[in-house]
XYZ file of C-alpha atoms in Angstrom:
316
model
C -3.435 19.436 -16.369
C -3.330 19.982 -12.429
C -0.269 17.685 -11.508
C 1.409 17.785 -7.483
C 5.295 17.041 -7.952
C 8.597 18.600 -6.030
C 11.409 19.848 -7.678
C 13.669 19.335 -4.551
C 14.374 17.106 -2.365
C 13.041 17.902 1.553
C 9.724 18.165 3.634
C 6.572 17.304 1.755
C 5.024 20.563 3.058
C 7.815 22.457 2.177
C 8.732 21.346 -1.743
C 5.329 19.721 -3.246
C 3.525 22.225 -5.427
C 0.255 21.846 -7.114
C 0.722 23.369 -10.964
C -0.007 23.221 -14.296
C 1.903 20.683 -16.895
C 1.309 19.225 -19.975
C -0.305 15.616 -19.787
C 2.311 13.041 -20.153
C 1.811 11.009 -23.523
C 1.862 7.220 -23.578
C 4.624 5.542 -24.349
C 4.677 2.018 -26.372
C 2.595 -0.588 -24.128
C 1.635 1.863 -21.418
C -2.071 3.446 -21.386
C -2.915 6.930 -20.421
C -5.982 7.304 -17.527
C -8.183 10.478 -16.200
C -7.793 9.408 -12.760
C -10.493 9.511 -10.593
C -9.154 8.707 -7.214
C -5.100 8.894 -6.478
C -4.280 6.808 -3.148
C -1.122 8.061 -0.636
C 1.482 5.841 0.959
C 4.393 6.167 3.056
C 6.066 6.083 -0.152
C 4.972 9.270 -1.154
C 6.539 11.526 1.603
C 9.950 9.209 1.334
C 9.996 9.998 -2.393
C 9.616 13.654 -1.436
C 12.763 12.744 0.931
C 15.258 12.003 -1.886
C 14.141 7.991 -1.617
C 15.468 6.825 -5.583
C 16.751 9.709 -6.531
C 16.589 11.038 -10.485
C 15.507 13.308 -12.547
C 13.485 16.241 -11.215
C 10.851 17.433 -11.456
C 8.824 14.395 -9.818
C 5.302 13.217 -9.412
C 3.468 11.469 -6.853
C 1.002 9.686 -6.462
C 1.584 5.760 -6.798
C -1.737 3.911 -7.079
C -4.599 5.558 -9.231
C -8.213 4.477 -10.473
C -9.563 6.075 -13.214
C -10.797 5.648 -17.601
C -8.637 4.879 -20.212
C -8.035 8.032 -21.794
C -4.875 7.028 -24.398
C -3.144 3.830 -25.658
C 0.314 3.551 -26.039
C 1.580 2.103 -29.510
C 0.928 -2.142 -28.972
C -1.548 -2.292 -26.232
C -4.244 -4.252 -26.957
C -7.330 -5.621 -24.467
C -8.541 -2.112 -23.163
C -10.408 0.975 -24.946
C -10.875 4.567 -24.043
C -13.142 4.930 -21.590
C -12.996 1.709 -19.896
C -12.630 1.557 -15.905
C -9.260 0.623 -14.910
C -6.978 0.646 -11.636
C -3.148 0.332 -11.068
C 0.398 1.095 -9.524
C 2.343 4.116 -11.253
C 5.352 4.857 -12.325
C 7.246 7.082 -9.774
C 10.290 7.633 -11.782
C 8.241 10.518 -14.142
C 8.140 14.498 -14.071
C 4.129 13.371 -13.333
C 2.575 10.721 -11.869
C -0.510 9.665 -10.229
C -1.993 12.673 -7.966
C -2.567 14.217 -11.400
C -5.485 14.973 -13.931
C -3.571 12.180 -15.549
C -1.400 9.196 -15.468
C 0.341 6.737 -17.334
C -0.104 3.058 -16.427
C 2.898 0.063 -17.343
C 0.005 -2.411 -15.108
C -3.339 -1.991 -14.937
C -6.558 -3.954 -14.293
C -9.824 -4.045 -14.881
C -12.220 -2.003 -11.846
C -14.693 -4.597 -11.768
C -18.271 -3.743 -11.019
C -19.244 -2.834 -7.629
C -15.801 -1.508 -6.968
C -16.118 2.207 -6.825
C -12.760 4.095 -7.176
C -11.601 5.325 -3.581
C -11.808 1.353 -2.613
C -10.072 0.522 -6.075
C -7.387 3.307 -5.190
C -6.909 1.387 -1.573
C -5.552 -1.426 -3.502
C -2.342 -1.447 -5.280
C 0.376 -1.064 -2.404
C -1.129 -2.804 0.177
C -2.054 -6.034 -1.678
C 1.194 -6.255 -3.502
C 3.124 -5.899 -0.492
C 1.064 -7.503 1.818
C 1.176 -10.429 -0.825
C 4.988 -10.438 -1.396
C 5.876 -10.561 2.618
C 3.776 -13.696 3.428
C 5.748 -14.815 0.445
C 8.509 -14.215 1.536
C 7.675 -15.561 4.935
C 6.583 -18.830 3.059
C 3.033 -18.861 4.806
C 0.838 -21.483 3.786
C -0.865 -22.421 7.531
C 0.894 -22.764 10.390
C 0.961 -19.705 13.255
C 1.485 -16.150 12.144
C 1.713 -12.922 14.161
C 0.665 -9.844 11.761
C 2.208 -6.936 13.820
C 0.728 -3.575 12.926
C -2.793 -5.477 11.598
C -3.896 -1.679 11.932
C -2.068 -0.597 9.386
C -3.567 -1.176 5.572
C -0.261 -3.581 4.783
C -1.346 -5.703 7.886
C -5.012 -5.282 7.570
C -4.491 -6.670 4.467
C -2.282 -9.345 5.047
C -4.165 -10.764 7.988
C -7.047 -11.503 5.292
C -4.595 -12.905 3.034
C -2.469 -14.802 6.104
C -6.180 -16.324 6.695
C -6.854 -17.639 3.460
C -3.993 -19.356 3.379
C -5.236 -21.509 6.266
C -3.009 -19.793 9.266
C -4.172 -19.446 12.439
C -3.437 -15.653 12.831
C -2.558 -13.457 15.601
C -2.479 -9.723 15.040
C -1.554 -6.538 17.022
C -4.045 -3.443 16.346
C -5.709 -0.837 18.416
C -9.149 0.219 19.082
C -9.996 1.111 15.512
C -9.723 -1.944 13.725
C -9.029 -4.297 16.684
C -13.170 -5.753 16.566
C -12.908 -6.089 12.655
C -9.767 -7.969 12.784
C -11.725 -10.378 15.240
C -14.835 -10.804 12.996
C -12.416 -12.069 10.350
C -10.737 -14.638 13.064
C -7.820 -13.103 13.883
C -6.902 -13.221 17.682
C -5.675 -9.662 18.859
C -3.703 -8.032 21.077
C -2.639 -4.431 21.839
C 0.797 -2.756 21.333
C 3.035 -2.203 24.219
C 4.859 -3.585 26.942
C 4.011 -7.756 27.667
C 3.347 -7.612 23.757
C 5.464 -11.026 24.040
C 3.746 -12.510 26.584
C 0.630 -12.125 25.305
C 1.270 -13.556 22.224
C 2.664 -16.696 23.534
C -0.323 -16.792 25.757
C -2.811 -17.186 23.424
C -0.908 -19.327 20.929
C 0.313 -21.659 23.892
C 3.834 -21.251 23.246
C 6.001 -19.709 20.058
C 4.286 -18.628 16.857
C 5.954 -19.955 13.411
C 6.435 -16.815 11.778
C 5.814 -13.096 12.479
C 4.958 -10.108 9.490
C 6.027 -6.486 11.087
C 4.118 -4.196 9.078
C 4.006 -1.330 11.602
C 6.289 1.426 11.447
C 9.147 1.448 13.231
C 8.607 1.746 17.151
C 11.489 -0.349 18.641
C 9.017 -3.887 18.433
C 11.557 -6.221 17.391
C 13.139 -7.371 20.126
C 9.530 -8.415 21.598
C 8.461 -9.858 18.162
C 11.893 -11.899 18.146
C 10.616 -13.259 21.591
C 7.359 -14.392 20.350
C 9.237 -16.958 17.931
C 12.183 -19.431 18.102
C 14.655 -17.448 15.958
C 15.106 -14.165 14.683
C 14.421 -14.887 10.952
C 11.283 -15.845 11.671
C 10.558 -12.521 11.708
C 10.304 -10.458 7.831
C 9.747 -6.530 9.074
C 8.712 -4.086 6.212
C 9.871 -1.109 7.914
C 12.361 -1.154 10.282
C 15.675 -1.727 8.490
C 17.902 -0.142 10.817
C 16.739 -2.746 13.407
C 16.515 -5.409 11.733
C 20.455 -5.045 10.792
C 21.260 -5.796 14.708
C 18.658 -8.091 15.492
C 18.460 -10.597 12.701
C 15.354 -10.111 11.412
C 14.585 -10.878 7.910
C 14.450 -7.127 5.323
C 11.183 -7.385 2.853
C 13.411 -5.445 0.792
C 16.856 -6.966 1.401
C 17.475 -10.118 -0.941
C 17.134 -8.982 -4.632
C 18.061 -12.774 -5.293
C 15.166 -14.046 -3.496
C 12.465 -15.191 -6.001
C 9.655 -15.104 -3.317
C 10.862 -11.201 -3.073
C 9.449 -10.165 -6.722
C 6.833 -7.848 -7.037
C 3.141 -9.479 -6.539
C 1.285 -6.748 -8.775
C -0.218 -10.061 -10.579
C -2.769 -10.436 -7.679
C -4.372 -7.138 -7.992
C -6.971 -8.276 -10.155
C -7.889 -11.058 -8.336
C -8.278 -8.861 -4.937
C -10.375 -6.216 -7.093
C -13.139 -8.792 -7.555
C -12.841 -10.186 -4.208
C -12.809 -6.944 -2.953
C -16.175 -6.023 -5.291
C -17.849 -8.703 -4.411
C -17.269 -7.671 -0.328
C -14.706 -10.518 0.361
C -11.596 -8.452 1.353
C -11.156 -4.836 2.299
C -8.415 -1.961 2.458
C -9.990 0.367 5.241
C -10.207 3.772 3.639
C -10.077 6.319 6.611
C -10.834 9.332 4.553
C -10.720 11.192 1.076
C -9.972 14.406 -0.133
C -9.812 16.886 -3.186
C -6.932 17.302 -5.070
C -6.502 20.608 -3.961
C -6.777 20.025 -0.158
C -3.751 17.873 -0.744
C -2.065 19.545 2.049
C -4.541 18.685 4.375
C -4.494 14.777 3.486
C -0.340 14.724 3.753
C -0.208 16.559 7.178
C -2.970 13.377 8.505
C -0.883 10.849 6.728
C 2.225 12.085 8.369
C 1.154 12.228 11.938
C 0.781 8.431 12.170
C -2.688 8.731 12.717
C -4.536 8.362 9.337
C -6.018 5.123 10.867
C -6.813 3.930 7.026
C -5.819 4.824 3.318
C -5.980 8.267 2.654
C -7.466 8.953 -0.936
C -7.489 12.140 -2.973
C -10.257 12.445 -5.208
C -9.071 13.940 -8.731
C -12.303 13.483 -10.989
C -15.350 15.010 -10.790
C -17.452 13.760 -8.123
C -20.235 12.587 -10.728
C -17.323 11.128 -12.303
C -16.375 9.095 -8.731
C -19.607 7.982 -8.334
C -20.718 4.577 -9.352
C-alpha cells in the first residue's frame, strides 16, 4: 500500500516520503479501514519534529474516513464495508495518510456526511470539546480567540450551545459566518482588549486561545479579571510567565481527558447541517507536498484534506 511516514526526525519537506509498505494488520479490538479521505493538523508537522518520540519509521495522518476493510480479534458492531470515521494511532510505522489504517475509535459516517467533512472532524471536535471543558463553560461570557482557526470555529458552535454569549476573534474569511451563528467578532491586533471589553461592557468570564502563538496573551489576560481565566492550546511558552491555564498541562485534571466520545454525536449534527469544520481545500495523496507547504504557511484558512480513495469511492 502507498503509506507517507519519516524515518527521521526534521522538516516535513525534508524527511516525509511517500512509499510502498505492507498494510498494517489489526490487532485485537482495533478495525482495519481503506481510507477515503486523511485530514492534516498541526500535529502532523510537530510529529515530523520529534514531538513523542519512538520507534521509527512513523506514519501520519491522524484523523481518517473511510470502509471497514478488517476486524481485529473481539470487535463486534461493525462489518466490512461499512462507512466509518476516526482519530489514529500516531505511535505506528503507518498511520492514517495511507491506503490503510487501523482504528482503536471509530464511528459510524452517518448519511449525508461525505468523507472530506467526516475527515474535518476528529481533532477539532475533541479538542475544541475538551478546552471548554476544561474552561468549565456552561453560559456565562466567553472570548474564542483564533475563531478562524478549525479548533475555534468549532468551539464557538459548541461555546454557543452551551448557552454563552460568545465573542470571537477571526479575520475576513470566516469573520461573517461566525456572525450568522451569533458570535460577536472582532479582528486581531492592537486594541484587541479594548474591543472586547467594549462590546461585552466590561470583563468576559473566560477566554479559549486557540490561535497559534502570536504574543496574544497579555491582551487576552486584559480582557478578563485573572489570568486563569484564560486556557491557551498553543502557546505554552507564554503561558508559563503569564499564568494562563495549559490545555495540556494538568494530567490530574478530569475535565482534561480526551473528548473522542462526542464525535459521533457531531457527525450527525454535522450531517444533518447543524455544525461545520470549514474545509479550505483537498488534495491527492500524491500532491501531499503541496497540501503540507499550505498548511505550514499559516494560511490554509480551513482543514486541509488529502483524498486517498478513488474519487468514485469519495463520492456520496
Amino acid at each position: 500500500m502507498r503509506t507517507l511516514r519519516f524515518h527521521e526526525y526534521g522538516a516535513p519537506a525534508d524527511v516525509l516520503r511517500l512509499e510502498d509498505a505492507e498494510p498494517p494488520a489489526p490487532e485485537p479490538g482495533q478495525i482495519r479501514v481503506a481510507v477515503q479521505t486523511c485530514g492534516l493538523t498541526p500535529a502532523d508537522w510537530a510529529l515530523c519534529g520529534g514531538l513523542f518520540p519512538g520507534d521509527l519509521p512513523r506514519g501520519i495522518g491522524l484523523e481518517v474516513a473511510g470502509v471497514v476493510d478488517a476486524l481485529g480479534a473481539g470487535v463486534t458492531g461493525t462489518e466490512p464495508g461499512d462507512p466509518v470515521f476516526g482519530p489514529v494511532p500516531f505511535t505506528g510505522p503507518t498511520a492514517g495518510a495511507s491506503d490503510y489504517a487501523l482504528l482503536d475509535i471509530w464511528f459510524p459516517r452517518p448519511p449525508g456526511l461525505d468523507p472530506v467533512r467526516a475527515a474535518a472532524l476528529p481533532m477539532a471536535v475533541e479538542t475544541a470539546c475538551r478546552g471548554l471543558d476544561m474552561l468549565g463553560v456552561h453560559g456565562g461570557t466567553v472570548l474564542v480567540h483564533g475563531a478562524g482557526t478549525t479548533v475555534g470555529y468549532a468551539a464557538v458552535q459548541m461555546a454557543l450551545e452551551r448557552g454563552a454569549r460568545v465573542f470571537a476573534t477571526a479575520g475576513d474569511t470566516y469573520g461573517p459566518a461566525l456572525r450568522a451563528m451569533g458570535a460577536e467578532v472582532t479582528g486581531y491586533g492592537d486594541g484587541l482588549a479594548d474591543r472586547v471589553r467594549d462590546l461585552a461592557g466590561g470583563p468576559v468570564d473566560l477566554v479559549l486561545d486557540t490561535a497559534p502563538p502570536s504574543n496574544a496573551l497579555p491582551a487576552l489576560i486584559r480582557t478578563v479579571e485573572a489570568p486563569d481565566h484564560v486556557l491557551t492550546l498553543s502557546d505554552f511558552a507564554a503561558a508559563a510567565e503569564t499564568g494562563v491555564r495549559l490545555a495540556f498541562g494538568d494530567a490530574d485534571d478530569a475535565k482534561a481527558a480526551l473528548r473522542t466520545d462526542v464525535l459521533g454525536e457531531y457527525a450527525d449534527r454535522a450531517a444533518a447541517g447543524h455544525f461545520s469544520i470549514p474545509v479550505a481545500a483537498t488534495f491527492p495523496l500524491a500532491d501531499w507536498a503541496t497540501a503540507a507547504k499550505l498548511s505550514l504557511s499559516g494560511h490554509a484558512h480551513g482543514k486541509l484534506v488529502l483524498q486517498v480513495g478513488r474519487t468514485e469511492t469519495v463520492a456520496q
